[in-house]
Structures are given as structure tokens and as C-alpha cells.
Amino acid sequence: MLDGPCIIDFNLDDTPSSMVAFLSRISPILRDMDAGLPVLTELDLRRCKFLGPSAVSLIASIHRHASMRGQAWKVQMPEGPAKLLAFCEFSGLGSLLHGTAAPPSEHPDSETAPLFFIQGPPAGEAERLVRLVARHTELSENNAEYLRIGFNEMVQNVADHGRSPVGCVACARFVASRGQVVVAIVDRGVGIPTKLRSSHPEIPTAAEAMRRVLMGGWSSKSRPNNAGQGISNLAQFSRMLRGGLWIISESAWITTRDGEPLRAGEPRGWRFAGTAVFFTLGVAEPLRPSVP
Amino acid sequence: MLIEVSTIYDPTQPVETIGMAVANRIVDALQSVPQDESVRVSLAGVRGAGSSFYNVVLRGVEKWAGMQALETRVRFEFDLKPQEFVFGQSLRALRAERRSSGSRS
């Protein structure tokens, strides 16, 4: 445990680089958790000026897992700007961390699908994302279905392989200016590298395991419905809908471009027990500035 | 014969259960029509079904009716592009698996 808190003095904006930096900064907290310490190092977000669904889902998954294990954890919430304070409330992060009343989840102006927790396989939760986008823009039947299937593929993966004690922790946001929905799904179970390498021990590294699941056809085949296509299908959806996909699992991370693996890495110094999948799909036309 | 999957599909049920129910309906239909007739399987109205669902359906039909019947006597119909894409990927994976197991034998 550190003498002081883990201070986040940069923005957590749903980019791979900010999330990798975040995980590196909170590595003492992750180590405390793995060591079973009763009190975890504090997280200080007061200097952070932007949080996205990715950070909210990661923090919520850690918090819920720690609570289940009886580990105490204090988080200092951001102090501004107003838009970030609103996001902290409407994402449900504030109520989760401080036990306050849950915010209204489907306000017509809300750009957020607040944190939700899924135990087991998908059972219609993807409709929350469809309703989120449909509140703000016209959503075609095809794009709504890409969103449903992409989300369900990830939740099914966790149910099949993850054995996550917290199930899936999900959060989403619609970014009207880009016409994109940003979705984060985090679990705290068995990671992709461990699971895949248990049935394919010839795979040399965790990053290589990540690359193979993105390419498709690689699976532990632990259940009859597995053929190793869920993640590669989502990668293809992100290609078709000018979006992106990136994944952190255990000690490795990977990003895509045009549906193909782009960059992968295994940074030293941190390990996230579980898997975090972040994807964006351009389900609507970006807003163009109006011409006077 | 036409099977409308939307009358069977329940997204709150486990994918193995619902996929096997659809596969059984297809196999029953294949057995009840003449050998030279096909079975149409409409996915119209089915929403959110991912690769796991199609894997169970395709593997179930292949197991009980054979790959040839699956390829030649079952016609899947879709009302949305994502369904067709995911189904196509599942069918491609099944074919690849069978080719690879055939080449080893």
C-alpha cells in the first residue's frame, strides 16, 4: 500500500493510452486487491477533468469486487467542471461509491446509459443502449442490431469464460458530435490470455493471445456454442461503422484499426485481473456545425 | 415448410436452450418433408442473437441431419444485415472446422 493516494491528474477520455496510463497509475490499488489487504490505497480523482464510460466501468468493477471481498476503498470524486459532475451523477458512479440515491436512468436529455451489472448471459440489456441512442437521433434497424449483437457477444463471452465474481459492469455514452456510441464492458474474472492459453499452450505471450481472438477462430471451446467469433465479429462491426475496439485483459492490451489488430502490448508493472472491452460504433451521422 | 424463429426465440433464455430448440425444429421439419424439398428458416424479427446462438443452431442441425442437409436443404432468411453477417461467420467457422477435421482423418 502507498503512503498517499493514487492521484489521477489527467483526463480519462476512453482512449487506449489514457486507460493504460490509468491502470499503470492505479497499480498499487490492483496489487492491494490481489494481496487481499483490508483497506485499499485511496483513489483521488479531484484533478481529473474528464471521465468517460471506460473509466467509470473500470472503477465500478474494482469497487464492487472490493466490496464483495470486504475490502474498504475510498475514492475522492472530481470537483469540476459542471459537465463532469453531471456525468459522475448520471453515470451512477457517485451513487455506487457513496451509497446515495440512484439517478434517473432514462431522462430524455441524458447522454448516458448509467452503470449496470449483468450476472450471467445477456437477457435483453442491450436495449438500454438502443434506447440511449434512439433518444437523441434516428437509429436505423441495422445499426441498432449491430449495437445489440456487439454488446451481447461480449456479455456472452464473460458468461461462458470469465467466471467473473461481479459479472459484467457496463456503461455507455452517446456522443452526438461524432454520432458514436461509446460502450464499456468490464469483468473481474478469468482473462482472455489465461483462458485461451489453457487450451492452446503454444501461444507464446498474452499479447499474442489477444491478437488471435481478434482475428477470430481461436477459442478455448469450453462450451458447444463457442467458436471464437464474438470478439472478431465486434471488431468487424467497428470497421463497418467507423468505430473502434480495444481490449485490456490481464497484462496485455490490444487496439484495432479497420477491424484488424493494430497495436498490442504488455506493459510492465500492472496486471488487471479480468477483461475490459471498450468499443465505439458510429451508429448515426456526426453533427455538423450549422452554417450561419 | 417455413419456420419462423421469432415465435421460438426468447432472449432471456440461455443460448444453448433456445438454439437447440430451433435446431430441433429444423431437424423435425427436414424429416417431415420429402428429401428433395427444403426448409426455410426465417430470422425476421429476431433481435440480438449473436454467434453463440447461430453456433448452437448450426451444430445441432449438422449433428442430427448432417452437413449436406444443412448446406443444401435448409435456407436461412434474414431481415437485417447484421444477422446475415454473424450467421455467415458461424457457418464459415463450422465449414472450416469440418474441413480441418476431415483433413486429419
Coordinates of C-alpha atoms in Angstrom, one line a residue:
Chain A
M1 CA 0.0 0.0 0.0
L2 CA 1.2 3.5 -0.9
D3 CA 1.7 6.2 1.8
G4 CA -0.6 8.5 -0.1
P5 CA -3.4 8.2 -2.6
C6 CA -3.2 7.3 -6.3
I7 CA -3.7 10.8 -7.8
I8 CA -5.2 10.9 -11.3
D9 CA -4.1 14.3 -12.7
F10 CA -5.0 13.6 -16.3
N11 CA -8.2 13.0 -18.3
L12 CA -9.7 9.6 -18.7
D13 CA -11.1 10.0 -22.2
D14 CA -11.8 6.4 -23.4
T15 CA -8.6 6.3 -25.4
P16 CA -6.3 3.3 -25.0
S17 CA -3.4 5.5 -24.0
S18 CA -5.4 7.1 -21.2
M19 CA -6.7 3.8 -19.9
V20 CA -3.3 2.2 -20.0
A21 CA -1.9 5.2 -18.1
F22 CA -4.8 4.9 -15.6
L23 CA -4.1 1.3 -15.0
S24 CA -0.5 2.0 -14.5
R25 CA -1.2 4.7 -12.0
I26 CA -3.7 2.6 -10.0
S27 CA -1.4 -0.4 -10.0
P28 CA -0.9 -0.1 -6.2
I29 CA -4.7 -0.5 -5.8
L30 CA -4.8 -3.5 -8.0
R31 CA -1.9 -5.0 -6.1
D32 CA -3.6 -4.3 -2.7
M33 CA -6.7 -6.1 -4.0
D34 CA -4.7 -9.2 -5.2
A35 CA -2.9 -9.3 -1.9
G36 CA -6.3 -9.3 0.0
L37 CA -5.5 -6.1 2.0
P38 CA -8.4 -5.0 4.1
V39 CA -8.0 -1.3 3.1
L40 CA -7.0 -0.4 -0.4
T41 CA -5.0 2.6 -1.5
E42 CA -7.2 5.6 -2.0
L43 CA -8.1 6.9 -5.5
D44 CA -8.1 10.7 -5.9
L45 CA -9.9 11.9 -9.0
R46 CA -10.2 15.6 -7.9
R47 CA -7.7 16.8 -10.5
C48 CA -9.3 14.8 -13.3
K49 CA -11.4 17.0 -15.7
F50 CA -12.9 14.3 -17.9
L51 CA -14.2 10.8 -17.3
G52 CA -15.7 8.5 -19.9
P53 CA -17.7 5.3 -19.6
S54 CA -14.4 3.3 -19.8
A55 CA -13.0 4.8 -16.6
V56 CA -16.4 4.6 -14.9
S57 CA -16.8 0.9 -15.6
L58 CA -13.3 0.1 -14.5
I59 CA -13.6 2.0 -11.3
A60 CA -17.1 0.5 -10.6
S61 CA -15.8 -3.0 -11.3
I62 CA -12.9 -2.6 -8.8
H63 CA -15.2 -1.0 -6.2
R64 CA -17.8 -3.7 -6.4
H65 CA -15.2 -6.5 -6.4
A66 CA -13.5 -4.9 -3.3
S67 CA -16.9 -4.6 -1.6
M68 CA -17.7 -8.2 -2.2
R69 CA -14.4 -9.2 -0.6
G70 CA -14.8 -6.9 2.4
Q71 CA -12.0 -4.6 1.3
A72 CA -12.6 -0.9 2.1
W73 CA -11.8 1.6 -0.6
K74 CA -12.1 5.4 -0.7
V75 CA -12.5 7.4 -3.9
Q76 CA -12.3 11.2 -4.0
M77 CA -14.6 12.3 -6.7
P78 CA -13.8 15.0 -9.3
E79 CA -14.6 18.6 -8.2
G80 CA -15.5 20.0 -11.7
P81 CA -16.2 21.1 -14.3
A82 CA -20.0 21.0 -14.1
K83 CA -20.3 18.7 -17.1
L84 CA -18.1 16.1 -15.4
L85 CA -20.0 16.4 -12.2
A86 CA -23.2 15.7 -14.1
F87 CA -21.6 12.7 -15.8
C88 CA -20.5 11.3 -12.4
E89 CA -24.0 11.6 -11.2
F90 CA -25.9 10.3 -14.3
S91 CA -23.4 7.5 -14.9
G92 CA -24.3 6.2 -11.5
L93 CA -20.7 6.3 -10.3
G94 CA -21.4 8.7 -7.4
S95 CA -24.3 6.7 -6.1
L96 CA -22.3 3.5 -6.3
L97 CA -19.3 4.8 -4.5
H98 CA -21.2 6.8 -1.9
G99 CA -24.4 4.9 -1.5
T100 CA -26.6 7.8 -2.5
A101 CA -29.9 7.5 -4.4
A102 CA -29.5 6.2 -8.0
P103 CA -30.1 8.9 -10.6
P104 CA -32.9 8.8 -13.1
S105 CA -31.7 6.5 -15.8
E106 CA -33.7 7.4 -18.9
H107 CA -34.1 11.2 -18.8
P108 CA -34.8 12.4 -22.4
D109 CA -31.6 14.6 -22.3
S110 CA -29.3 12.0 -20.8
E111 CA -26.4 11.0 -23.0
T112 CA -25.5 8.2 -20.7
A113 CA -26.7 4.6 -20.1
P114 CA -25.8 4.5 -16.4
L115 CA -23.7 1.7 -14.9
F116 CA -25.5 -1.6 -15.0
F117 CA -24.5 -5.0 -13.7
I118 CA -25.2 -8.3 -15.5
Q119 CA -24.9 -11.6 -13.9
G120 CA -24.9 -14.5 -16.5
P121 CA -25.7 -14.4 -20.2
P122 CA -27.3 -11.4 -21.9
A123 CA -31.0 -11.1 -21.4
G124 CA -32.1 -8.1 -23.2
E125 CA -29.9 -5.5 -21.5
A126 CA -28.6 -4.3 -24.9
E127 CA -32.0 -2.5 -25.3
R128 CA -30.7 0.1 -22.8
L129 CA -28.0 1.1 -25.4
V130 CA -30.5 1.2 -28.2
R131 CA -32.8 3.4 -26.2
L132 CA -29.9 5.7 -25.3
V133 CA -29.1 6.3 -28.9
A134 CA -32.7 6.5 -30.0
R135 CA -33.4 9.2 -27.5
H136 CA -31.0 11.5 -29.4
T137 CA -31.1 10.5 -33.0
E138 CA -32.7 8.4 -35.6
L139 CA -31.3 4.9 -35.3
S140 CA -31.6 2.5 -38.2
E141 CA -32.8 -1.1 -37.6
N142 CA -29.5 -2.4 -38.9
N143 CA -27.4 -0.1 -36.7
A144 CA -29.5 -0.9 -33.7
E145 CA -28.9 -4.6 -34.4
Y146 CA -25.1 -4.1 -34.7
L147 CA -25.2 -2.5 -31.3
R148 CA -27.3 -5.2 -29.7
I149 CA -25.3 -8.1 -31.2
G150 CA -21.9 -6.5 -30.4
F151 CA -22.9 -5.9 -26.8
N152 CA -24.4 -9.4 -26.4
E153 CA -21.3 -11.0 -27.9
M154 CA -19.1 -9.5 -25.1
V155 CA -21.6 -10.3 -22.3
Q156 CA -21.9 -13.9 -23.5
N157 CA -18.1 -14.2 -23.6
V158 CA -17.9 -13.3 -19.9
A159 CA -20.8 -15.7 -19.0
D160 CA -19.1 -18.5 -20.9
H161 CA -15.4 -18.0 -19.9
G162 CA -15.0 -15.3 -17.4
R163 CA -16.4 -16.7 -14.1
S164 CA -16.4 -13.1 -13.0
P165 CA -17.5 -12.6 -9.4
V166 CA -19.0 -9.2 -10.3
G167 CA -20.5 -10.4 -13.6
C168 CA -20.3 -7.7 -16.3
V169 CA -20.1 -4.0 -15.4
A170 CA -21.3 -1.9 -18.3
C171 CA -21.7 1.8 -19.1
A172 CA -22.3 3.7 -22.3
R173 CA -22.4 7.2 -23.6
F174 CA -23.7 8.7 -26.9
V175 CA -21.5 11.4 -28.4
A176 CA -23.8 13.3 -30.7
S177 CA -21.0 15.4 -32.2
R178 CA -19.4 12.2 -33.6
G179 CA -22.6 10.2 -34.0
Q180 CA -20.9 7.5 -32.0
V181 CA -21.9 5.4 -29.0
V182 CA -19.1 4.5 -26.6
V183 CA -19.6 1.3 -24.7
A184 CA -17.5 -0.2 -21.9
I185 CA -17.9 -3.7 -20.5
V186 CA -15.7 -4.8 -17.7
D187 CA -15.4 -8.1 -15.8
R188 CA -13.2 -9.3 -13.0
G189 CA -12.9 -13.0 -14.0
V190 CA -10.5 -15.2 -15.9
G191 CA -8.8 -13.1 -18.6
I192 CA -8.5 -13.9 -22.3
P193 CA -4.8 -14.8 -22.3
T194 CA -5.2 -17.3 -19.4
K195 CA -8.3 -18.9 -20.8
L196 CA -7.1 -19.2 -24.4
R197 CA -3.6 -20.4 -23.5
S198 CA -5.1 -23.1 -21.2
S199 CA -6.3 -24.9 -24.3
H200 CA -3.6 -23.5 -26.7
P201 CA -0.4 -23.6 -24.6
E202 CA 1.7 -23.0 -27.8
I203 CA 0.6 -19.3 -27.8
P204 CA 3.7 -17.6 -26.6
T205 CA 2.5 -14.4 -25.0
A206 CA -0.6 -12.7 -23.6
A207 CA -0.5 -10.1 -26.3
E208 CA -0.4 -12.8 -29.0
A209 CA -3.4 -14.5 -27.4
M210 CA -5.2 -11.2 -27.7
R211 CA -4.2 -10.8 -31.3
R212 CA -5.6 -14.3 -32.1
V213 CA -9.0 -13.7 -30.5
L214 CA -9.3 -10.6 -32.6
M215 CA -8.6 -12.5 -35.8
G216 CA -11.3 -15.0 -34.9
G217 CA -11.5 -18.7 -34.9
W218 CA -9.5 -19.1 -31.7
S219 CA -11.4 -20.3 -28.7
S220 CA -11.0 -22.5 -25.7
K221 CA -14.1 -24.2 -27.0
S222 CA -15.2 -24.8 -23.4
R223 CA -18.9 -24.9 -24.4
P224 CA -20.6 -26.1 -27.5
N225 CA -21.7 -22.6 -28.5
N226 CA -18.0 -21.3 -28.6
A227 CA -16.3 -20.9 -31.9
G228 CA -14.1 -17.9 -31.1
Q229 CA -16.1 -15.4 -33.2
G230 CA -17.6 -12.9 -30.7
I231 CA -14.7 -10.5 -30.5
S232 CA -13.8 -10.7 -34.1
N233 CA -17.4 -10.1 -35.0
L234 CA -17.4 -7.0 -32.9
A235 CA -14.1 -5.9 -34.5
Q236 CA -15.8 -6.2 -37.9
F237 CA -18.8 -4.2 -36.7
S238 CA -16.4 -1.4 -35.6
R239 CA -14.9 -1.5 -39.1
M240 CA -18.2 -1.2 -40.8
L241 CA -19.5 1.6 -38.6
R242 CA -16.4 3.8 -38.4
G243 CA -15.7 2.9 -34.9
G244 CA -13.0 1.2 -32.9
L245 CA -12.4 -1.6 -30.4
W246 CA -9.7 -2.0 -27.8
I247 CA -9.3 -4.6 -25.0
I248 CA -7.3 -4.9 -21.8
S249 CA -7.0 -8.3 -20.3
E250 CA -4.7 -9.3 -17.5
S251 CA -1.3 -7.9 -18.5
A252 CA -2.0 -7.2 -22.2
W253 CA -3.9 -4.7 -24.3
I254 CA -4.8 -4.5 -28.0
T255 CA -6.3 -2.0 -30.3
T256 CA -7.8 -2.3 -33.8
R257 CA -8.0 -0.3 -37.0
D258 CA -10.4 -1.3 -39.7
G259 CA -11.3 -4.4 -37.8
E260 CA -7.7 -5.7 -37.7
P261 CA -5.3 -5.8 -34.8
L262 CA -3.3 -2.5 -34.9
R263 CA -1.2 -2.3 -31.7
A264 CA -0.7 -4.7 -28.8
G265 CA 1.4 -4.5 -25.7
E266 CA 2.3 -6.0 -22.4
P267 CA 3.4 -3.1 -20.2
R268 CA 5.4 -3.9 -17.1
G269 CA 4.1 -3.0 -13.7
W270 CA 0.4 -3.7 -13.8
R271 CA -2.0 -6.6 -14.2
F272 CA -5.8 -6.2 -14.4
A273 CA -7.5 -9.3 -13.1
G274 CA -10.3 -9.6 -15.7
T275 CA -11.1 -8.1 -19.1
A276 CA -12.2 -4.6 -20.1
V277 CA -13.7 -4.2 -23.6
F278 CA -14.3 -0.8 -25.0
F279 CA -15.9 -0.1 -28.3
T280 CA -17.3 2.7 -30.3
L281 CA -19.8 2.4 -33.2
G282 CA -20.8 5.2 -35.5
V283 CA -24.5 4.5 -35.4
A284 CA -25.6 8.0 -36.6
E285 CA -24.4 10.8 -38.7
P286 CA -22.0 13.1 -36.9
L287 CA -23.4 16.5 -36.2
R288 CA -22.1 19.2 -38.5
P289 CA -21.7 22.8 -37.3
S290 CA -24.6 24.9 -38.6
V291 CA -23.7 27.4 -41.3
P292 CA -24.9 30.9 -40.5
Chain B
M1 CA -42.0 -25.5 -45.0
L2 CA -41.3 -22.3 -43.1
I3 CA -40.0 -22.0 -39.6
E4 CA -40.4 -18.5 -38.1
V5 CA -37.7 -18.4 -35.4
S6 CA -39.2 -15.3 -33.8
T7 CA -42.0 -17.5 -32.5
I8 CA -39.5 -19.6 -30.6
Y9 CA -36.7 -17.1 -29.8
D10 CA -36.6 -15.8 -26.3
P11 CA -33.6 -13.5 -25.5
T12 CA -34.0 -14.2 -21.8
Q13 CA -33.3 -17.9 -22.2
P14 CA -29.8 -19.4 -22.3
V15 CA -28.4 -19.6 -25.8
E16 CA -27.9 -23.3 -25.6
T17 CA -31.6 -23.9 -24.7
I18 CA -33.1 -21.7 -27.4
G19 CA -30.5 -22.6 -30.0
M20 CA -31.2 -26.3 -29.5
A21 CA -35.0 -25.7 -29.7
V22 CA -34.5 -24.1 -33.1
A23 CA -32.2 -26.8 -34.3
N24 CA -34.7 -29.5 -33.2
R25 CA -37.5 -27.7 -35.1
I26 CA -35.4 -27.6 -38.2
V27 CA -34.4 -31.3 -37.9
D28 CA -38.0 -32.3 -37.4
A29 CA -39.0 -30.3 -40.4
L30 CA -36.3 -31.9 -42.5
Q31 CA -37.6 -35.3 -41.6
S32 CA -41.2 -34.4 -42.3
V33 CA -40.8 -33.0 -45.9
P34 CA -39.7 -35.0 -49.0
Q35 CA -35.9 -35.3 -49.4
D36 CA -36.0 -33.0 -52.5
E37 CA -37.7 -30.2 -50.6
S38 CA -36.0 -27.6 -48.5
V39 CA -36.9 -26.0 -45.2
R40 CA -37.0 -22.2 -44.9
V41 CA -35.9 -20.7 -41.6
S42 CA -36.8 -17.1 -41.2
L43 CA -34.9 -15.0 -38.7
A44 CA -37.1 -11.9 -39.3
G45 CA -37.9 -10.2 -36.1
V46 CA -35.2 -12.0 -34.1
R47 CA -33.1 -9.3 -32.4
G48 CA -29.7 -9.5 -30.6
A49 CA -28.8 -13.1 -31.5
G50 CA -25.0 -13.4 -31.5
S51 CA -22.6 -16.0 -32.8
S52 CA -23.3 -18.4 -29.9
F53 CA -26.9 -18.7 -30.9
Y54 CA -26.1 -19.5 -34.5
N55 CA -23.3 -21.9 -33.5
V56 CA -25.7 -23.9 -31.4
V57 CA -28.3 -24.0 -34.2
L58 CA -25.9 -24.9 -37.0
R59 CA -24.1 -27.5 -34.9
G60 CA -27.4 -29.0 -33.8
V61 CA -28.7 -29.4 -37.3
E62 CA -25.4 -30.7 -38.6
K63 CA -25.2 -33.3 -35.8
W64 CA -28.7 -34.7 -36.3
A65 CA -29.3 -34.1 -40.0
G66 CA -25.7 -33.9 -41.4
M67 CA -23.7 -31.2 -43.1
Q68 CA -25.0 -32.0 -46.5
A69 CA -28.6 -31.5 -45.4
L70 CA -27.7 -28.3 -43.6
E71 CA -25.9 -26.9 -46.7
T72 CA -28.5 -28.0 -49.3
R73 CA -31.9 -28.3 -47.7
V74 CA -32.0 -25.5 -45.1
R75 CA -32.5 -22.0 -46.4
F76 CA -31.9 -19.2 -43.8
E77 CA -33.6 -15.9 -44.4
F78 CA -32.8 -12.6 -42.7
D79 CA -34.4 -9.2 -42.4
L80 CA -31.2 -7.3 -41.2
K81 CA -27.6 -7.3 -42.4
P82 CA -26.0 -7.9 -39.0
Q83 CA -27.9 -11.1 -38.6
E84 CA -26.7 -12.3 -42.0
F85 CA -23.2 -11.3 -41.3
V86 CA -23.0 -13.1 -37.9
F87 CA -24.7 -16.2 -39.4
G88 CA -22.3 -16.2 -42.3
Q89 CA -19.3 -16.1 -39.9
S90 CA -20.7 -19.0 -37.9
L91 CA -21.3 -21.1 -40.9
R92 CA -17.8 -20.3 -42.2
A93 CA -16.3 -21.4 -38.9
L94 CA -18.3 -24.7 -38.9
R95 CA -17.2 -25.4 -42.5
A96 CA -13.5 -24.7 -41.6
E97 CA -13.8 -27.0 -38.6
R98 CA -15.2 -29.8 -40.6
R99 CA -12.6 -29.3 -43.4
S100 CA -9.8 -29.4 -40.8
S101 CA -11.2 -32.5 -39.0
G102 CA -11.7 -34.2 -42.4
S103 CA -8.1 -33.5 -43.5
R104 CA -6.8 -35.0 -40.2
S105 CA -8.9 -38.2 -40.6

